[in-house]
Amino acid sequence: MKYSRAIVGILFLNAVAVGAADSSLVARWDFDGNDPIDLISHGGVKTAEAGPAAPEFPELPKANKAIQLDGKGARLMLADTGKDSRFKFRKGDAITLEAWVKLDGRKPGSPIYIIGKGRTGDANFDKDNQNWSLRVISDSSGTAKLSFLFATEPGSGTAAWHRWTSNVGFADNDGWHHVAVTHRFGDPKSMRGWIDGKSGEGRWDMGGEAGAQPRVDDDAVWIGSALNGSSGNSFQGWLDAVAVHRAVLDDKVLAARFKRVGGPRVVVSKPEPKPAAEVMPQIDDVPADRVLLTLA
């Protein structure tokens, strides 16, 4: 999956042309061997793997293909095209990120990247330059939730990082799921997540809500990893139909993305255990000229 610069340029034009019927589509990668994929492969990336397919998913081809990533820094990379790149999102821009995912092994507490722009670790850019990203994070109960993360421009008067996490998720060991997030930068209340065609709320659990300008530069788009290929943030499993849109896709469109024999498998995770409240112990009958020491 390594291409010369000339071929990469042609492939990029073709990738955009695929979305001609959908003007919001920036790019979509189906990994079926016929895609005009403008990506460079690095590390343990396997192609022509079995993807979500009929008969379980009746609207998908029986021989649908996907990619598999080993979770050790494996990734697909796309160089930014410069000033007028459609992969750059600024305040006021709407975005939808979507993909089919199948996890292979749990990394509790570590957000693993499906796709993101920036935060690659390239020394030519500031390290905290996440323009946008779609990730999944598994909790201790084995539930994988959606995670949307972006950074804001310095001097914006808000926290440097803003992370949204879905309230619901899916079991991290039960096969293929379709996931998506929609957001309009500058309007934090517009944030929504989708799992298996079902929409759900979430919470801004890092940095709070923000209407500030997201961080924008010429750093690359990566599928499957971030941070110089950090294993803790690398996707381990299979990916298919990864797409970026410059729009908040209609509810009916996203609901129709997932049709499965047996229906969706959205779950609510068990609440994480919380530490006991700190309470001052009751201390009685200590003489005024003595010291009481207790260990618990």
Tab-separated table of C-alpha atoms in Angstrom, residues 123-266:
chain	number	residue	atom	x	y	z
A	123	ALA	CA	8.602	17.228	15.079
A	124	ASN	CA	7.555	19.834	12.507
A	125	PHE	CA	4.348	20.507	14.431
A	126	ASP	CA	3.335	21.256	17.989
A	127	LYS	CA	2.644	18.015	19.856
A	128	ASP	CA	-0.797	19.167	21.081
A	129	ASN	CA	-2.265	19.791	17.630
A	130	GLN	CA	-5.282	17.483	17.437
A	131	ASN	CA	-7.682	19.038	14.926
A	132	TRP	CA	-10.194	16.194	15.308
A	133	SER	CA	-10.293	12.479	16.109
A	134	LEU	CA	-12.598	9.491	16.551
A	135	ARG	CA	-11.471	6.915	19.086
A	136	VAL	CA	-12.857	4.104	21.231
A	137	ILE	CA	-12.036	3.472	24.864
A	138	SER	CA	-12.823	0.299	26.829
A	139	ASP	CA	-13.714	0.489	30.502
A	140	SER	CA	-13.148	-2.178	33.148
A	141	SER	CA	-16.500	-3.838	32.380
A	142	GLY	CA	-15.488	-4.573	28.774
A	143	THR	CA	-17.652	-1.857	27.241
A	144	ALA	CA	-16.123	0.194	24.431
A	145	LYS	CA	-17.350	3.791	24.273
A	146	LEU	CA	-16.877	6.474	21.644
A	147	SER	CA	-14.322	9.212	22.246
A	148	PHE	CA	-14.073	12.469	20.282
A	149	LEU	CA	-11.023	14.622	21.027
A	150	PHE	CA	-9.721	17.938	19.738
A	151	ALA	CA	-7.334	20.642	20.891
A	152	THR	CA	-7.941	24.392	20.855
A	153	GLU	CA	-5.712	27.189	19.627
A	154	PRO	CA	-3.403	28.738	22.268
A	155	GLY	CA	-4.826	31.908	23.761
A	156	SER	CA	-8.411	30.855	23.106
A	157	GLY	CA	-9.309	31.378	26.756
A	158	THR	CA	-10.322	27.779	27.306
A	159	ALA	CA	-8.707	24.459	28.205
A	160	ALA	CA	-6.141	23.084	25.756
A	161	TRP	CA	-8.000	19.774	25.281
A	162	HIS	CA	-11.665	18.899	24.909
A	163	ARG	CA	-12.861	15.310	25.022
A	164	TRP	CA	-16.378	13.942	24.623
A	165	THR	CA	-17.211	10.381	25.693
A	166	SER	CA	-20.434	8.531	24.887
A	167	ASN	CA	-22.692	7.338	27.695
A	168	VAL	CA	-23.288	3.986	25.991
A	169	GLY	CA	-21.039	1.600	24.118
A	170	PHE	CA	-20.712	-1.945	22.830
A	171	ALA	CA	-19.141	-5.111	24.165
A	172	ASP	CA	-15.529	-5.130	23.042
A	173	ASN	CA	-15.572	-8.818	22.074
A	174	ASP	CA	-18.785	-9.340	20.104
A	175	GLY	CA	-17.939	-8.657	16.471
A	176	TRP	CA	-18.580	-5.810	14.083
A	177	HIS	CA	-20.173	-2.480	15.000
A	178	HIS	CA	-20.843	0.711	13.076
A	179	VAL	CA	-19.799	3.847	14.975
A	180	ALA	CA	-20.051	7.547	14.197
A	181	VAL	CA	-19.828	10.970	15.811
A	182	THR	CA	-21.256	14.276	14.606
A	183	HIS	CA	-20.266	17.756	15.741
A	184	ARG	CA	-20.259	21.401	14.709
A	185	PHE	CA	-17.139	23.123	15.997
A	186	GLY	CA	-18.106	26.123	18.105
A	187	ASP	CA	-21.346	24.487	19.278
A	188	PRO	CA	-20.510	21.921	21.984
A	189	LYS	CA	-24.161	21.004	22.475
A	190	SER	CA	-24.298	19.726	18.879
A	191	MET	CA	-22.127	16.718	19.791
A	192	ARG	CA	-23.715	13.274	19.284
A	193	GLY	CA	-22.574	9.709	18.962
A	194	TRP	CA	-23.959	6.750	17.023
A	195	ILE	CA	-23.482	3.027	17.662
A	196	ASP	CA	-25.163	0.403	15.483
A	197	GLY	CA	-27.593	2.955	14.040
A	198	LYS	CA	-28.695	4.221	17.465
A	199	SER	CA	-27.922	7.773	18.589
A	200	GLY	CA	-26.863	8.551	22.115
A	201	GLU	CA	-25.779	11.363	24.363
A	202	GLY	CA	-22.450	11.734	26.102
A	203	ARG	CA	-20.492	14.202	28.168
A	204	TRP	CA	-17.554	16.536	27.779
A	205	ASP	CA	-15.375	14.894	30.431
A	206	MET	CA	-12.111	16.737	29.716
A	207	GLY	CA	-11.866	20.496	29.329
A	208	GLY	CA	-15.633	20.940	29.467
A	209	GLU	CA	-17.741	22.391	26.689
A	210	ALA	CA	-15.915	24.709	24.322
A	211	GLY	CA	-16.927	26.991	21.498
A	212	ALA	CA	-13.315	27.910	20.728
A	213	GLN	CA	-11.358	27.548	17.506
A	214	PRO	CA	-9.902	24.021	17.101
A	215	ARG	CA	-6.173	23.640	16.486
A	216	VAL	CA	-5.451	23.723	12.741
A	217	ASP	CA	-2.169	23.026	10.922
A	218	ASP	CA	-0.721	20.894	8.106
A	219	ASP	CA	-0.151	17.721	10.125
A	220	ALA	CA	-1.235	14.404	8.618
A	221	VAL	CA	-4.357	12.274	8.918
A	222	TRP	CA	-3.709	8.874	10.474
A	223	ILE	CA	-5.958	5.823	10.598
A	224	GLY	CA	-5.295	3.424	13.460
A	225	SER	CA	-2.754	5.216	15.646
A	226	ALA	CA	-1.295	8.488	16.982
A	227	LEU	CA	1.597	9.823	19.068
A	228	ASN	CA	4.447	8.345	17.044
A	229	GLY	CA	2.637	5.009	16.909
A	230	SER	CA	2.087	4.634	20.658
A	231	SER	CA	0.917	1.065	21.353
A	232	GLY	CA	-1.461	2.298	24.035
A	233	ASN	CA	-3.265	4.468	21.492
A	234	SER	CA	-3.093	2.080	18.512
A	235	PHE	CA	-6.153	0.283	17.200
A	236	GLN	CA	-6.045	-3.492	17.571
A	237	GLY	CA	-8.571	-5.241	15.364
A	238	TRP	CA	-10.337	-4.660	12.061
A	239	LEU	CA	-11.592	-1.497	10.327
A	240	ASP	CA	-13.812	-0.900	7.329
A	241	ALA	CA	-15.621	1.983	5.617
A	242	VAL	CA	-13.760	4.756	7.440
A	243	ALA	CA	-15.197	8.094	6.301
A	244	VAL	CA	-14.906	11.833	6.929
A	245	HIS	CA	-17.733	14.259	6.048
A	246	ARG	CA	-17.973	18.042	6.183
A	247	ALA	CA	-21.548	17.944	7.475
A	248	VAL	CA	-23.668	16.651	10.326
A	249	LEU	CA	-25.252	13.697	8.568
A	250	ASP	CA	-29.005	13.324	8.879
A	251	ASP	CA	-30.340	11.003	11.574
A	252	LYS	CA	-32.029	8.801	8.974
A	253	VAL	CA	-28.771	8.420	7.060
A	254	LEU	CA	-26.808	7.292	10.101
A	255	ALA	CA	-29.602	5.048	11.355
A	256	ALA	CA	-29.645	3.305	7.965
A	257	ARG	CA	-25.905	2.588	8.085
A	258	PHE	CA	-26.475	-0.425	10.338
A	259	LYS	CA	-28.727	-3.356	9.474
A	260	ARG	CA	-27.961	-6.637	11.170
A	261	VAL	CA	-29.793	-9.924	11.555
A	262	GLY	CA	-30.549	-9.888	15.271
A	263	GLY	CA	-30.462	-6.102	15.540
A	264	PRO	CA	-28.032	-3.698	17.213
A	265	ARG	CA	-25.943	-4.597	20.252
A	266	VAL	CA	-25.649	-1.344	22.169
